[in-house]
PDB file of C-alpha atoms in Angstrom:
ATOM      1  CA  UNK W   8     191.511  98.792-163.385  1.00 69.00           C
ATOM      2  CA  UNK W   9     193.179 100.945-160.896  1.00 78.00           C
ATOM      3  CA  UNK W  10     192.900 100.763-157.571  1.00 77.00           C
ATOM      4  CA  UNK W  11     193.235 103.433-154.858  1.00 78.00           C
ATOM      5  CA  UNK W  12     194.150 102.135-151.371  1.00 81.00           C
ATOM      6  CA  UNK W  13     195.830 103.483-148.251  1.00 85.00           C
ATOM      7  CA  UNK W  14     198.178 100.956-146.936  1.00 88.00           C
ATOM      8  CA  UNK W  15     198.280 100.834-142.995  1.00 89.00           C
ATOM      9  CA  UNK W  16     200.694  99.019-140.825  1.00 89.00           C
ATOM     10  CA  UNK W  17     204.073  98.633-138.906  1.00 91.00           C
ATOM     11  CA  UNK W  18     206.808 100.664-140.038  1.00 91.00           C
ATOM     12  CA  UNK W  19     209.430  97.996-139.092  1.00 91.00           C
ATOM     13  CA  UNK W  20     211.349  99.683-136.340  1.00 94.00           C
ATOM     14  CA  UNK W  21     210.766 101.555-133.229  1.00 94.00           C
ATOM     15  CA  UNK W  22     210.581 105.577-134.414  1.00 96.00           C
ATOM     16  CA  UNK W  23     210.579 108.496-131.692  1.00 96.00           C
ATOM     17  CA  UNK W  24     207.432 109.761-130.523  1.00 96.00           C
ATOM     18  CA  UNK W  25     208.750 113.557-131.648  1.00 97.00           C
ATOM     19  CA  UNK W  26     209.804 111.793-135.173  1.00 97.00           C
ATOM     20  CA  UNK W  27     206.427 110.493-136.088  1.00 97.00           C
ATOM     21  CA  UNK W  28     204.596 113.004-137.460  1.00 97.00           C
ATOM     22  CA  UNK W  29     207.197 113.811-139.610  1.00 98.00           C
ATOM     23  CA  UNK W  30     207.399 110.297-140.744  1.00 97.00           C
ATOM     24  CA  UNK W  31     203.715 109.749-140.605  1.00 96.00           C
ATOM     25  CA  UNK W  32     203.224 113.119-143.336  1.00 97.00           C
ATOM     26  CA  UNK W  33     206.414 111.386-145.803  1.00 97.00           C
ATOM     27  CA  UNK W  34     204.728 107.915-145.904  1.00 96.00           C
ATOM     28  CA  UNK W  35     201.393 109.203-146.854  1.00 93.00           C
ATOM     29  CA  UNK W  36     202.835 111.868-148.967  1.00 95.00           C
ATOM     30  CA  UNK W  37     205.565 109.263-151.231  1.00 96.00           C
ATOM     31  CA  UNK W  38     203.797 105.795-150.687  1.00 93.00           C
ATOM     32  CA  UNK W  39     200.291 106.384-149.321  1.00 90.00           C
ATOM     33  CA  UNK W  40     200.763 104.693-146.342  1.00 92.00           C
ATOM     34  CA  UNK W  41     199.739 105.558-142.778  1.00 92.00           C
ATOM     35  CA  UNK W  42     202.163 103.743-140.164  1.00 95.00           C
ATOM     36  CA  UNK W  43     201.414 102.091-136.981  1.00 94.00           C
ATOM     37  CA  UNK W  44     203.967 102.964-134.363  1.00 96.00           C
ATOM     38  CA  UNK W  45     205.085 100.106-131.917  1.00 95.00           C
ATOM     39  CA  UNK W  46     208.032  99.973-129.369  1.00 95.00           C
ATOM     40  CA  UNK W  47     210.155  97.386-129.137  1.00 95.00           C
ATOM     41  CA  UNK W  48     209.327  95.658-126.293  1.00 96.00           C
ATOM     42  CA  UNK W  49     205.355  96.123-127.160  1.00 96.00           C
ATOM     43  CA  UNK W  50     206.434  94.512-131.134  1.00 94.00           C
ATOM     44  CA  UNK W  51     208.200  91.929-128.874  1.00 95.00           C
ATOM     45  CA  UNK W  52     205.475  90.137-127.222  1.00 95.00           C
ATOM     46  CA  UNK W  53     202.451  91.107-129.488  1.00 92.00           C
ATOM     47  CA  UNK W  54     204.287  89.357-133.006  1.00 91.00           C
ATOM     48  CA  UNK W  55     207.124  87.295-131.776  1.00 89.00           C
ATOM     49  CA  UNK W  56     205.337  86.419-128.216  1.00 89.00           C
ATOM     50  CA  UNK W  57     201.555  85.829-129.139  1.00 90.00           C
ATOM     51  CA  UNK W  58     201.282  86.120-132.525  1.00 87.00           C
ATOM     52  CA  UNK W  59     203.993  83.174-133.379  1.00 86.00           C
ATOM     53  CA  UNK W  60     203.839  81.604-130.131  1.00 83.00           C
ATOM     54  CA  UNK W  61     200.268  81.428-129.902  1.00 83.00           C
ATOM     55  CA  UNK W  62     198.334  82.085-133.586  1.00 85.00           C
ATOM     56  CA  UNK W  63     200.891  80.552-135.607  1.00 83.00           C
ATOM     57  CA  UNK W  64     201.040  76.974-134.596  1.00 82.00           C
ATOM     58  CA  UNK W  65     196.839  77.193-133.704  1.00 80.00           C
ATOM     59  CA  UNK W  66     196.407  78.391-137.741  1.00 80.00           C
ATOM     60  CA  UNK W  67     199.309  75.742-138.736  1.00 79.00           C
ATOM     61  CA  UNK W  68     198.241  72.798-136.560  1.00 77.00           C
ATOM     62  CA  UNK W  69     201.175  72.675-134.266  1.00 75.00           C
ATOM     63  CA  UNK W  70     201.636  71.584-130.503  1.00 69.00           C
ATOM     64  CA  UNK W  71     201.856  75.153-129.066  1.00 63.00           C
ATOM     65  CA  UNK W  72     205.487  76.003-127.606  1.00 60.00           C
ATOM     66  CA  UNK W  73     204.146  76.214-124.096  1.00 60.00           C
ATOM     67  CA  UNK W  74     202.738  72.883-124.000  1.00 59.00           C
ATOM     68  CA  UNK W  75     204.524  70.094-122.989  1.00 61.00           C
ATOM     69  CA  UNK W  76     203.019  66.196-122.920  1.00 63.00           C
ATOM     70  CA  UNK W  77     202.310  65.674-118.942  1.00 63.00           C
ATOM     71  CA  UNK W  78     203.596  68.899-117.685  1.00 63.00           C
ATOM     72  CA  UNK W  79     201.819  72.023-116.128  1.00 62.00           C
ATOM     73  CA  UNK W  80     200.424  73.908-119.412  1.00 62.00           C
ATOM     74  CA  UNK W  81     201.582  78.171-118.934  1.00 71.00           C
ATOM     75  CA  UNK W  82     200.538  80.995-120.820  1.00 78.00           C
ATOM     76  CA  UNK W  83     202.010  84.401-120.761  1.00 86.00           C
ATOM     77  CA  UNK W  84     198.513  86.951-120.577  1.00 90.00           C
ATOM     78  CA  UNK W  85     201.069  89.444-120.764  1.00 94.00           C
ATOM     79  CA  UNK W  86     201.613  88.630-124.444  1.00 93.00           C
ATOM     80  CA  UNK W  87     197.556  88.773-124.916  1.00 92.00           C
ATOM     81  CA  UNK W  88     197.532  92.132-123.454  1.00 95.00           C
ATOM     82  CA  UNK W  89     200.308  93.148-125.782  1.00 95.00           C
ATOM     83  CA  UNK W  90     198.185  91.741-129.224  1.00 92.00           C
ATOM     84  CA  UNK W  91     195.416  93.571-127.802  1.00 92.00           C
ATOM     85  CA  UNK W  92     197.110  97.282-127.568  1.00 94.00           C
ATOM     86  CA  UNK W  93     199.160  96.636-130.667  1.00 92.00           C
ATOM     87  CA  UNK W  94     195.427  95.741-132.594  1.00 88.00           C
ATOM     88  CA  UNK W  95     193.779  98.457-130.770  1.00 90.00           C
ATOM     89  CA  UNK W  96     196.507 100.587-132.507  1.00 92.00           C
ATOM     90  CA  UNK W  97     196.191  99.284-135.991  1.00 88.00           C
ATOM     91  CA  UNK W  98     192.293  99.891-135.502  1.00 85.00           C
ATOM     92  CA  UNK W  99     192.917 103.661-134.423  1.00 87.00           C
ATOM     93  CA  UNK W 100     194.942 104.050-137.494  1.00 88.00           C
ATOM     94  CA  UNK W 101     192.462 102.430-140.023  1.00 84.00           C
ATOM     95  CA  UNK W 102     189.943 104.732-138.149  1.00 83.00           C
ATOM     96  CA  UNK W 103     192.615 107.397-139.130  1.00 86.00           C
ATOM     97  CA  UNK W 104     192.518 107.036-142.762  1.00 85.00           C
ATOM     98  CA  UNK W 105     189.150 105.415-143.331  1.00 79.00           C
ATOM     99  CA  UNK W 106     186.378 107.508-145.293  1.00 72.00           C
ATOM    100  CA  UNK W 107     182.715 106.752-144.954  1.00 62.00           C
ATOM    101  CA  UNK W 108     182.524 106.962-148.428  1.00 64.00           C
ATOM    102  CA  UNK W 109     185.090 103.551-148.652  1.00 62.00           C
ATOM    103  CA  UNK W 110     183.747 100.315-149.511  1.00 58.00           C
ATOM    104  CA  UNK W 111     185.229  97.818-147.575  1.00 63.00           C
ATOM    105  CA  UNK W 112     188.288  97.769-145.634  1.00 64.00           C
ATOM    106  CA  UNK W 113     190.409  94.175-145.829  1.00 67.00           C
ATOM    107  CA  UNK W 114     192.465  93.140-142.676  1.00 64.00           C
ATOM    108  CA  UNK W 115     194.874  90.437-144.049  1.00 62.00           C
ATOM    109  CA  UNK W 116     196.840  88.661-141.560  1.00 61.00           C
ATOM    110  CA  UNK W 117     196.828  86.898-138.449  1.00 60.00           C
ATOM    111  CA  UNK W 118     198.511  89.381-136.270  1.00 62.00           C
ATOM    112  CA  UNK W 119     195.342  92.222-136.387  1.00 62.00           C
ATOM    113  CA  UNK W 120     192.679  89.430-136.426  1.00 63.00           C
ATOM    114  CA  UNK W 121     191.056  91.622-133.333  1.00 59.00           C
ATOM    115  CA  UNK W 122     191.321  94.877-135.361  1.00 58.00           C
ATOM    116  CA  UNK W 123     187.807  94.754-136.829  1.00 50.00           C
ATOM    117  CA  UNK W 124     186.488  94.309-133.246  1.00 51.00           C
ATOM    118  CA  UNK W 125     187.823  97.642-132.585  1.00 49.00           C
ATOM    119  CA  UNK W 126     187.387  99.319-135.769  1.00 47.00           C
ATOM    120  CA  UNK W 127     183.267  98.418-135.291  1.00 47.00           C
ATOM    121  CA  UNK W 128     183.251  99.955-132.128  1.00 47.00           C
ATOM    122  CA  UNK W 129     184.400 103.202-133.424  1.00 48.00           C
ATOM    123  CA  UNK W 130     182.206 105.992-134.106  1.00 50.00           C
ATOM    124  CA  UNK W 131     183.337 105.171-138.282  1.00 51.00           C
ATOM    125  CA  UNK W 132     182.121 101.549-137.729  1.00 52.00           C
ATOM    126  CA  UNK W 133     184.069 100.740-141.589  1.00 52.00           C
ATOM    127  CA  UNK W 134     182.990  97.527-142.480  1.00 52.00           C
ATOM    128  CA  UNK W 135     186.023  95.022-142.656  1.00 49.00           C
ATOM    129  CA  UNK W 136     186.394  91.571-144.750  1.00 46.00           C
ATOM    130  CA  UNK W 137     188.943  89.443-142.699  1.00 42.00           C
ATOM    131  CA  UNK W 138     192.011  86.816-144.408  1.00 42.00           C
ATOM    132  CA  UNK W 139     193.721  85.069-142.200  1.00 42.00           C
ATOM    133  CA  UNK W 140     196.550  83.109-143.414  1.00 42.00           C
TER     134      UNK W 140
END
């Protein structure tokens, strides 16, 4: 059975604003995928800031980096705001791509876990199925 799916996510590297629609057509074109564009410093704190400072050890049962036995417990709400835009951006572009006609629409990782909340606030409202691991 063959299945037809539109892959959505990071394109791995920080691509110029007058590049991406350019790069956007190719990926859908060769690979059916639609790209989410992050720069650096956003990819920074949203995956290596909250995402494996934060969701990784809470999913993997680990003392979180910030925490320290007897000491004054910090968190960075910078890095929150940063998982926030980069989800609200992977939302957007599964809003891009999805078609009412769709099924279901599977977000698969711990990094967009607050993608759906976006997605079913959009005037598409796709339904999503979540797997976090």
């Amino acid at each position: 059975m063959d299945i037809e799916f539109i892959w959505v996510g990071w394109v791995g590297c920080d691509i110029p604003v007058s590049e991406r629609p350019r790069v956007t057509q190719r990926l859908m074109r060769d690979h059916n995928c639609y790209p989410v564009y992050l720069e650096t410093k956003l990819m920074e704190k949203y995956y290596n800031g909250f995402c494996n400072d934060v969701l990784w050890p809470l999913f993997h049962y680990v003392p979180l980096p910030m925490y320290q036995a007897g000491a004054e417990k910090k968190f960075d709400p910078s890095l929150w705001e940063a998982y926030k835009e980069a989800n609200a951006r992977f939302a957007s572009a599964v809003c891009q791509v999805w078609d009412a006609g769709d099924d279901d629409t599977c977000i698969n990782t711990k990094t967009t876990i607050n993608a759906d909340t976006t997605t079913t606030t959009s005037s598409k409202n796709p339904t999503t199925q979540k797997t976090v691991h």
